[in-house]
mmCIF file of C-alpha atoms and ligand atoms in Angstrom:
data_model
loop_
_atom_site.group_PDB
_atom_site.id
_atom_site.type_symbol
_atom_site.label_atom_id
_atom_site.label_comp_id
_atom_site.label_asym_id
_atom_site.label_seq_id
_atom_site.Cartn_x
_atom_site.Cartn_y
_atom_site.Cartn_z
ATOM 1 C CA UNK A 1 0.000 0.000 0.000
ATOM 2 C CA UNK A 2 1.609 3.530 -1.265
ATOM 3 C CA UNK A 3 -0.451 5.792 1.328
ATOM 4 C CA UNK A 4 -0.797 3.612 4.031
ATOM 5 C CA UNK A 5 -2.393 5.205 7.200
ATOM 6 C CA UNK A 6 -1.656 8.958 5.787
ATOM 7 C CA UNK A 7 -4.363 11.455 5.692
ATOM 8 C CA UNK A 8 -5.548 12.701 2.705
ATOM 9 C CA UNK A 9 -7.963 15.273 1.761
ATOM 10 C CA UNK A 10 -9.073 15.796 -1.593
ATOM 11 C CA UNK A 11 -11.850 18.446 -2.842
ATOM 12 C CA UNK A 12 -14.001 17.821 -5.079
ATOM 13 C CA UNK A 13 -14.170 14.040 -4.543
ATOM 14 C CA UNK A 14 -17.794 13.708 -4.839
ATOM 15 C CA UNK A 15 -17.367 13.402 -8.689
ATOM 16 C CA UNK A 16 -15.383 12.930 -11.701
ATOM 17 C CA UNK A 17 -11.737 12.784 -11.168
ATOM 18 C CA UNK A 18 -11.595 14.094 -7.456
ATOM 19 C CA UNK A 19 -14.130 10.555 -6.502
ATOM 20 C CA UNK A 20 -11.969 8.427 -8.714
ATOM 21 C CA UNK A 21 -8.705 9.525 -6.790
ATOM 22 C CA UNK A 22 -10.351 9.050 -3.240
ATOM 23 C CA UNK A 23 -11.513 5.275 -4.478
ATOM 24 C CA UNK A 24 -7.868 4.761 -5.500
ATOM 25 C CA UNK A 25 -6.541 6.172 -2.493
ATOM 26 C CA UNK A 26 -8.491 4.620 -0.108
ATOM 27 C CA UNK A 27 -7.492 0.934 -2.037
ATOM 28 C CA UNK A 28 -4.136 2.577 -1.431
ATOM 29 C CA UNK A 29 -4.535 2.460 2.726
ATOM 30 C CA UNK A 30 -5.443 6.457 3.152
ATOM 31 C CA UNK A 31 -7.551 7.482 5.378
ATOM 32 C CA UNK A 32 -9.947 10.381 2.791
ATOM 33 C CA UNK A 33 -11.747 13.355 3.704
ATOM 34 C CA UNK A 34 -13.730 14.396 0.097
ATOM 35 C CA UNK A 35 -14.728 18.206 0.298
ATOM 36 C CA UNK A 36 -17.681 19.240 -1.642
ATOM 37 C CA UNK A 37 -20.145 21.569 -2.466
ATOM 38 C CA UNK A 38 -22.376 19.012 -3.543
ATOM 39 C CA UNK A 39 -23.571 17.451 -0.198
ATOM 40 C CA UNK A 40 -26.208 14.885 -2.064
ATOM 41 C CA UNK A 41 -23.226 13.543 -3.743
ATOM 42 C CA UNK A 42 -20.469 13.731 -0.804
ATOM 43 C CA UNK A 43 -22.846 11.263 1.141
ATOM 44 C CA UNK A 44 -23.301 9.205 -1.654
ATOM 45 C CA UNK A 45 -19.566 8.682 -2.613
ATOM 46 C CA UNK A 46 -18.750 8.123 1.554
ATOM 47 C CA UNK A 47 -21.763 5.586 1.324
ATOM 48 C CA UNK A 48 -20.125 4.388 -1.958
ATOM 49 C CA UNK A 49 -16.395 4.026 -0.745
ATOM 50 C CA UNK A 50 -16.731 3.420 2.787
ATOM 51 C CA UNK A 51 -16.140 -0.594 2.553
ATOM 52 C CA UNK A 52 -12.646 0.376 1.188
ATOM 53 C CA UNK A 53 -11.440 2.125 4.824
ATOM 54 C CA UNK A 54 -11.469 5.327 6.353
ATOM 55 C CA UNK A 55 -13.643 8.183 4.421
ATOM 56 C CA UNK A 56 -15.505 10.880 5.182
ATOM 57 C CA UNK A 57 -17.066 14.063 3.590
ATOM 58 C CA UNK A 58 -16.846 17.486 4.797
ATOM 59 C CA UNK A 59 -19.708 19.957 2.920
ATOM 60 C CA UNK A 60 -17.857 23.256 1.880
ATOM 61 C CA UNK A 61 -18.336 25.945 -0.926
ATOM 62 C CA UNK A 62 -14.555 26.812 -1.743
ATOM 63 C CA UNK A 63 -15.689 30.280 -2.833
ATOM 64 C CA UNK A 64 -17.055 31.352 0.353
ATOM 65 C CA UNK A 65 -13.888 31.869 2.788
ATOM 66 C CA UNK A 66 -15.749 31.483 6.434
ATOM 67 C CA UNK A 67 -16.842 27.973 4.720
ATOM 68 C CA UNK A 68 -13.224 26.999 4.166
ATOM 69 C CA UNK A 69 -12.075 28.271 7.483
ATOM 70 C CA UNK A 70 -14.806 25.926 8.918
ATOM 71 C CA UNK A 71 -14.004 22.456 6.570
ATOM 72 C CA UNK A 72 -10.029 23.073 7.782
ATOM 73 C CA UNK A 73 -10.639 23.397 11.521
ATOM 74 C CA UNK A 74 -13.233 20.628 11.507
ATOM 75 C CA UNK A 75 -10.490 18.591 9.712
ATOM 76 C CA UNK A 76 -7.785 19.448 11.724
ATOM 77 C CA UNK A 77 -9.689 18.887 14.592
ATOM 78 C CA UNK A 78 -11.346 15.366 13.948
ATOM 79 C CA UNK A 79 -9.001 13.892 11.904
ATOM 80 C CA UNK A 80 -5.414 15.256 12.062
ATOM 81 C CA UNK A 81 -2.854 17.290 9.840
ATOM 82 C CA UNK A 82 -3.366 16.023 5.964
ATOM 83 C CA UNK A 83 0.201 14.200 4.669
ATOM 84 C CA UNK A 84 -1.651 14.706 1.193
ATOM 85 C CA UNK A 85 -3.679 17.554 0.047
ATOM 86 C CA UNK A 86 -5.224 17.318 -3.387
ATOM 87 C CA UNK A 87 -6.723 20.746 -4.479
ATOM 88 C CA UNK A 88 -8.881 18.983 -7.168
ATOM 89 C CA UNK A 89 -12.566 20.852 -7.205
ATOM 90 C CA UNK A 90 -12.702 23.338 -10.236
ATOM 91 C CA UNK A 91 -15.670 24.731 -11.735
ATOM 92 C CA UNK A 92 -15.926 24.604 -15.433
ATOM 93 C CA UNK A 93 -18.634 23.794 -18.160
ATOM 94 C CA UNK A 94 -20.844 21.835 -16.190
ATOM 95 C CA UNK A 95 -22.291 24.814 -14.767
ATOM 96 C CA UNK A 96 -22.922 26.503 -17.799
ATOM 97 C CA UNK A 97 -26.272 28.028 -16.979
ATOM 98 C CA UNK A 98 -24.455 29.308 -13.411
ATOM 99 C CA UNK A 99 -20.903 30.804 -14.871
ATOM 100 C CA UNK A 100 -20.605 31.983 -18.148
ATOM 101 C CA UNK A 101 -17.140 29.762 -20.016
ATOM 102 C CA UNK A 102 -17.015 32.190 -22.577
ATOM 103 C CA UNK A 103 -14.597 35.113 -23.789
ATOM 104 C CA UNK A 104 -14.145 38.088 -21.790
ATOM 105 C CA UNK A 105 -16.128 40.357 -23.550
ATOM 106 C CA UNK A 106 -19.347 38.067 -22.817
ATOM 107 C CA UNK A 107 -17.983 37.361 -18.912
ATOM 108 C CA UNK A 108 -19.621 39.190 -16.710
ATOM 109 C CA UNK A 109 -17.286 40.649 -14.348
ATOM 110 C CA UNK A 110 -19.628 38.477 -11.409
ATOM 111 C CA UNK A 111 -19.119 35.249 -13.589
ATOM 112 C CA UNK A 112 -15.252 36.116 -13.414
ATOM 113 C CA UNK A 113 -15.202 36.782 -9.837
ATOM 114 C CA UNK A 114 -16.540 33.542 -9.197
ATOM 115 C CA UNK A 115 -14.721 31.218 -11.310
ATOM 116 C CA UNK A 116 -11.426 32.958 -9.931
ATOM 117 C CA UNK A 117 -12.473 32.429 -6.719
ATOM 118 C CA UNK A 118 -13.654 28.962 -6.650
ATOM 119 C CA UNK A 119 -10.846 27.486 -8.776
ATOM 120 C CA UNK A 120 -7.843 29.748 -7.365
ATOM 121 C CA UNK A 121 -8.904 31.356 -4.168
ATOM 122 C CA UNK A 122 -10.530 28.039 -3.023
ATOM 123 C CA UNK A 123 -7.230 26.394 -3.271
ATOM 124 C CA UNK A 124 -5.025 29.161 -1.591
ATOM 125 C CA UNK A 125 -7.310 28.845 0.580
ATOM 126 C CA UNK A 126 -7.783 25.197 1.018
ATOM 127 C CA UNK A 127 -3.269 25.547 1.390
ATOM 128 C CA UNK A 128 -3.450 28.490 3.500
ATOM 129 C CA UNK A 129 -5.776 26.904 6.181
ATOM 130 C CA UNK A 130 -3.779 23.190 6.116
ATOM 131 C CA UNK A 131 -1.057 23.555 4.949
ATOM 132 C CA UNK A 132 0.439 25.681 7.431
ATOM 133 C CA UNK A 133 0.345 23.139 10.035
ATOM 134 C CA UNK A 134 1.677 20.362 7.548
ATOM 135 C CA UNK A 135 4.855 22.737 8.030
ATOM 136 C CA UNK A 136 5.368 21.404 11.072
ATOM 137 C CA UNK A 137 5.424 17.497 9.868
ATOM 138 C CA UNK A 138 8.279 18.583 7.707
ATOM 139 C CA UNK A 139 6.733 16.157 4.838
ATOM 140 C CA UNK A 140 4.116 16.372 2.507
ATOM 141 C CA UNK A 141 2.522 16.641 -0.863
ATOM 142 C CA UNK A 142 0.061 19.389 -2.579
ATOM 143 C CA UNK A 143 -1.097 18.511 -5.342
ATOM 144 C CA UNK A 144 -3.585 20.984 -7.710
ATOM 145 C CA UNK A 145 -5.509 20.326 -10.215
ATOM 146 C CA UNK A 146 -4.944 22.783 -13.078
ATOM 147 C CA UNK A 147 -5.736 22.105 -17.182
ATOM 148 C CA UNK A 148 -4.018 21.929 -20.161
ATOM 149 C CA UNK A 149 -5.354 25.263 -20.315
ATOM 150 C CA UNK A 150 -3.363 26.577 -17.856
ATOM 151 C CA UNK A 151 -0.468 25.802 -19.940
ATOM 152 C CA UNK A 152 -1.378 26.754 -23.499
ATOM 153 C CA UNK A 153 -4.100 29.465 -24.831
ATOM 154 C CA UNK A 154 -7.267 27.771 -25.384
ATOM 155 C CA UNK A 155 -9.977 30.505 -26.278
ATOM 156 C CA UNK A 156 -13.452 31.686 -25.217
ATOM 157 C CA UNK A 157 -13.043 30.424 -21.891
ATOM 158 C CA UNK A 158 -10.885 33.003 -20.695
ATOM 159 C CA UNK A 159 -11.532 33.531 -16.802
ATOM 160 C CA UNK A 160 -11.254 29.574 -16.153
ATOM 161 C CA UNK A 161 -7.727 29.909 -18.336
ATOM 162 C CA UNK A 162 -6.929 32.743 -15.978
ATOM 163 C CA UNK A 163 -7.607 30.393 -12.813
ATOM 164 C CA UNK A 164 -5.433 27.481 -14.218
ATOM 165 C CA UNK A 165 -2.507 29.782 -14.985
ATOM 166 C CA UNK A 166 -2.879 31.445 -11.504
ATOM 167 C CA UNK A 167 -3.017 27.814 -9.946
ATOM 168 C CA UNK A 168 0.365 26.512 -12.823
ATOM 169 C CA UNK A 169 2.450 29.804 -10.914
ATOM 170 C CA UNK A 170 1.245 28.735 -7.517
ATOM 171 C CA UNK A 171 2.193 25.223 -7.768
ATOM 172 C CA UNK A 172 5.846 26.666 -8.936
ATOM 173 C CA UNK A 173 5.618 29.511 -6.243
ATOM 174 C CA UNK A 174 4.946 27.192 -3.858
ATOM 175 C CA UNK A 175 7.208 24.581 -4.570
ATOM 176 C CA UNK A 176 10.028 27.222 -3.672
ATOM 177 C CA UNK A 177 8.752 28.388 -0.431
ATOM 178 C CA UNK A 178 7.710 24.773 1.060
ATOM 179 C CA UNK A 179 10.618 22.621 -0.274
ATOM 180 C CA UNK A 180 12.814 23.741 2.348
ATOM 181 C CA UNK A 181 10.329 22.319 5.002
ATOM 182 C CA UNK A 182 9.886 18.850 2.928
ATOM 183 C CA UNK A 183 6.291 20.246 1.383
ATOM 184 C CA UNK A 184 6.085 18.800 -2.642
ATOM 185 C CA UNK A 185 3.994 20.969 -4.141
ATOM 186 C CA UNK A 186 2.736 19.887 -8.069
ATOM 187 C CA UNK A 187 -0.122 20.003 -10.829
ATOM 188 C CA UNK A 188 -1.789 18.308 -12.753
ATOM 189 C CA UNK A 189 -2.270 19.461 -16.291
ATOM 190 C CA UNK A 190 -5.549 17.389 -17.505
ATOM 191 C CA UNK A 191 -6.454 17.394 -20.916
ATOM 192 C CA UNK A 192 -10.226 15.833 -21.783
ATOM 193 C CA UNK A 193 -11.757 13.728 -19.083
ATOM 194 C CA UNK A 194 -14.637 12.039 -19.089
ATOM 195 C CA UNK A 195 -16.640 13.346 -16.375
ATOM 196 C CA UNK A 196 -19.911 15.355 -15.659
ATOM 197 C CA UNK A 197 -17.918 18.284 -16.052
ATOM 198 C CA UNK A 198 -17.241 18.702 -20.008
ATOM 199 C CA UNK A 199 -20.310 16.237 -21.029
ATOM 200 C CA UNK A 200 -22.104 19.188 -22.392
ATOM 201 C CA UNK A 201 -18.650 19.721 -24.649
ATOM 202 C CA UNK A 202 -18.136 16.550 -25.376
ATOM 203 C CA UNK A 203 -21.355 16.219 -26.865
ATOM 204 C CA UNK A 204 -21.007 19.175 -29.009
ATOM 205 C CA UNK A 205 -18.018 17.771 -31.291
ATOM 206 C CA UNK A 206 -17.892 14.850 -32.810
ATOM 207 C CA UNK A 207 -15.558 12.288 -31.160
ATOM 208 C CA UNK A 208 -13.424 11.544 -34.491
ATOM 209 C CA UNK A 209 -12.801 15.835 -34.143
ATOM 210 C CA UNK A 210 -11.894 15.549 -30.877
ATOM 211 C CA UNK A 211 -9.576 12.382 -30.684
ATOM 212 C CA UNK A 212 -7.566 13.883 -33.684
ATOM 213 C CA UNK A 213 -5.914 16.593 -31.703
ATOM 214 C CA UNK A 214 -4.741 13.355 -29.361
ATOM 215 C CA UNK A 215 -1.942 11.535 -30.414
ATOM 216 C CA UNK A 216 -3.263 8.464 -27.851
ATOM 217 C CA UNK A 217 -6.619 9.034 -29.525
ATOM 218 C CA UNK A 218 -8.930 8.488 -27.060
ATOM 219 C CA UNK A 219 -10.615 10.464 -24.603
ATOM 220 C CA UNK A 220 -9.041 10.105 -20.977
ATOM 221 C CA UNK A 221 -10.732 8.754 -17.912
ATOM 222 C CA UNK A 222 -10.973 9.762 -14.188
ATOM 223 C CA UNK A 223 -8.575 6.823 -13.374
ATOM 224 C CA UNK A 224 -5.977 8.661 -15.401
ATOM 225 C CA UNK A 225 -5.842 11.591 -13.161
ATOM 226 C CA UNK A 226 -6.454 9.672 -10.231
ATOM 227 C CA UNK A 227 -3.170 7.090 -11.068
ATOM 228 C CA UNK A 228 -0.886 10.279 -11.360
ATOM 229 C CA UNK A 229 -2.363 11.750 -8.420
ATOM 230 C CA UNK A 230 -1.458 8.792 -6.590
ATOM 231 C CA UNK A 231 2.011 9.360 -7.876
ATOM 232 C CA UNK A 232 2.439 12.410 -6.878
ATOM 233 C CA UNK A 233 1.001 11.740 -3.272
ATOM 234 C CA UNK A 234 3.188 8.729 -2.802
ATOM 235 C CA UNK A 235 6.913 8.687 -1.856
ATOM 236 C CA UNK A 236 7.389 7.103 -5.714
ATOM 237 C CA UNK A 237 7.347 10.701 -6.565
ATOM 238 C CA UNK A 238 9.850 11.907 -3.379
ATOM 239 C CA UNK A 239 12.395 14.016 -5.666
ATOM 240 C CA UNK A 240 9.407 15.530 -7.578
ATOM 241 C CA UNK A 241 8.420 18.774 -6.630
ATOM 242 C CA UNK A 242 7.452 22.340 -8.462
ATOM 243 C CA UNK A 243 6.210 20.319 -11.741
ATOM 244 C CA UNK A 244 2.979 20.652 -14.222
ATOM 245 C CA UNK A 245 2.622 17.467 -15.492
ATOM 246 C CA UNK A 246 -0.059 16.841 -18.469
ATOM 247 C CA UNK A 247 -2.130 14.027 -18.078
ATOM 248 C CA UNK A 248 -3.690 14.429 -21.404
ATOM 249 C CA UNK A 249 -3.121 12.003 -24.464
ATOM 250 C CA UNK A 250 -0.473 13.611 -25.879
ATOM 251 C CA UNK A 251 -2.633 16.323 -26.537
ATOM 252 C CA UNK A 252 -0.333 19.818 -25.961
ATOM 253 C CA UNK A 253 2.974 17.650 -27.516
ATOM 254 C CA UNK A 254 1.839 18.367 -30.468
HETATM 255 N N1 NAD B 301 -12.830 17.048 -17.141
HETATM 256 C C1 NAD B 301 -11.903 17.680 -17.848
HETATM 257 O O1 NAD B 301 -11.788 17.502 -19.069
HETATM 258 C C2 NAD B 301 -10.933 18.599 -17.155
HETATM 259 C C3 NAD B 301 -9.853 19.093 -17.897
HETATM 260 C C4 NAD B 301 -8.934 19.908 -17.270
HETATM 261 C C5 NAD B 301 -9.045 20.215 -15.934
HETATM 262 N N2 NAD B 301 -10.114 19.730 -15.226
HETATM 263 C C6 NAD B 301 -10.176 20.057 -13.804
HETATM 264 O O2 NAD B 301 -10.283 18.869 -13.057
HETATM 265 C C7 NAD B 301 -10.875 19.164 -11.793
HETATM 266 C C8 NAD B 301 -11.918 18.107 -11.464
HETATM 267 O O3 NAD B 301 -12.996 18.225 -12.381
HETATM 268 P P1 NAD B 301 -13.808 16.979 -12.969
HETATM 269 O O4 NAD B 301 -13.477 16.879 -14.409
HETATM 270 O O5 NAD B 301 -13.603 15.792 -12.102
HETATM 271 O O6 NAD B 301 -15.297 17.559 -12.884
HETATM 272 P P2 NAD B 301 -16.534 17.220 -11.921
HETATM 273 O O7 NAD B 301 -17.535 18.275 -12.209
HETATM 274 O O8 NAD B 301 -16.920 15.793 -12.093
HETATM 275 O O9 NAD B 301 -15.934 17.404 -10.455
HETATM 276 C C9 NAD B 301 -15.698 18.668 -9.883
HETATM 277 C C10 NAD B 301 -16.066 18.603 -8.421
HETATM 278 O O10 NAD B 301 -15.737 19.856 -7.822
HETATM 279 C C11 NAD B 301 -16.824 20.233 -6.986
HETATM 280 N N3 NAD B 301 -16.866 21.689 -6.835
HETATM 281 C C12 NAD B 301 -17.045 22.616 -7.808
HETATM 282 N N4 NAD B 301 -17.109 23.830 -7.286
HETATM 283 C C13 NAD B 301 -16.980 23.694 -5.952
HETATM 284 C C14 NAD B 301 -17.002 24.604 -4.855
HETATM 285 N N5 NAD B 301 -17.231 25.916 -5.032
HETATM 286 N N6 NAD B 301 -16.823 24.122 -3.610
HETATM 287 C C15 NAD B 301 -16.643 22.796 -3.404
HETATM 288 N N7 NAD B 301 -16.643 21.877 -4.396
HETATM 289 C C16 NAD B 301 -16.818 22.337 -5.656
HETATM 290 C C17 NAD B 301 -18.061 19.711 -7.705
HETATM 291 O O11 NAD B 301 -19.203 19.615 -6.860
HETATM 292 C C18 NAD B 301 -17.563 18.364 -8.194
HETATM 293 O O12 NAD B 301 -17.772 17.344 -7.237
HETATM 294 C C19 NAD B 301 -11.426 20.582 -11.915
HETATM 295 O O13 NAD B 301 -10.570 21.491 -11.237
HETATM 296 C C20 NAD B 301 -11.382 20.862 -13.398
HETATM 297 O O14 NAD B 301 -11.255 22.227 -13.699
HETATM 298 C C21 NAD B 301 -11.066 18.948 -15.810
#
């Protein structure tokens, strides 16, 4: 077992990538706390997972800071200092009727504000608020979850590029300032992944469009991110630190 008996909190684990890292991590001997917004599905991923060990879900809107505040103390308080802390929740086309994914001259500055501060401010302050006192454990990984288009210019969805880039500098920023105290900090870069997020894209291009931009044509799963993820959490990945690493086909070699 890679994560044997080491905490590790993940947001966004009622769905998509951030569930299918908490399965593989809890197969992997941690003990999980998923953080969602979504409390219907938090309870239903704990009921889901909870014959594989130790997990439990903490209800928490990542853009609303006294919320955040209130997930960390309840988790530092119940269930110890995280070894592993996977800022994985993001918002992005799934909520296309909520936030406008668009360019920004049809982003509402509110739209904006709120996809900046659920996908970057949420995970400062997600780190702020834990990892401070993983400081004192002298070990430790962060992990975010950025995009591909974090990395490269994808257009019309300009403030959720914005958030990856400002989450591709903090993993680097990061990195520098918490290596000294044995704190990995890295990102993953995902490219397309199949999950409730980008169904509403994936149904709007055809799939023989989509899978030729992809050198390993085909569209990636959940268990992609969630096997790197485990990487990166795990001492495999103990000389790794201050690294975006695409997860995504091929896709931005190209
Ligand atoms: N699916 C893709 O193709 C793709 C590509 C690149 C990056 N990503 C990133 O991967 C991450 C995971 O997304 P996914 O594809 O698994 O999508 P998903 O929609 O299945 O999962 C996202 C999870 O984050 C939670 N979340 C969203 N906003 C939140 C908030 N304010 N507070 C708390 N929880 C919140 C959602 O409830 C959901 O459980 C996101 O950061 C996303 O931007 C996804």
């Amino acid at each position: 077992m890679l994560l044997k008996d080491k905490i590790a909190v993940i947001s966004g684990g009622a769905s998509g990538q951030g569930l299918a890292s908490s399965r593989l991590f809890l197969t992997e001997g941690a003990r999980v706390v998923i953080v969602d917004w979504n409390a219907e599905q938090g309870e239903k991923a704990v009921a889901d997972l909870s014959s594989l060990g130790d997990v439990r879900f903490v209800a928490c809107d990542l853009g609303q800071e006294p919320q955040v505040r209130a997930a960390c103390d309840r988790i530092l308080a119940e269930v110890g200092t995280p070894h592993i802390l996977f800022n994985n929740a993001g918002i992005g086309y799934s909520e296309h009727g909520r936030f406008k994914m668009a360019s920004i001259f049809d982003t509402p500055l509110e739209d904006w504000d709120a996809i900046l501060r659920i996908n970057l401010t949420g995970a400062f302050l997600m780190t702020k608020y834990l990892g401070e006192p993983m400081l004192d454990r002298k070990a430790g990984s962060i992990i975010f979850n950025t995009s591909i288009a974090g990395v490269v210019g994808q257009k019309n969805i300009d403030a959720y590029t914005a958030s990856k880039g400002g989450l591709v500098s903090l993993t680097r920023a990061l990195a520098h300032s918490l290596g000294e105290h044995g704190i990995r900090v890295n990102a993953i870069a995902p490219g397309t992944i199949d999950t409730p997020m980008i169904r509403p894209v994936l149904d709007q291009a055809s799939t023989a469009e989509r899978l030729a931009v992809i050198p390993l044509r085909r569209i990636g799963t959940p268990d992609d991110i969630a096997g790197l993820a485990l990487f990166l959490a795990s001492d495999h990945s103990a000389y790794v630190t201050g690294q975006i690493i695409a997860c995504d086909g091929g896709r931005v070699a190209i």
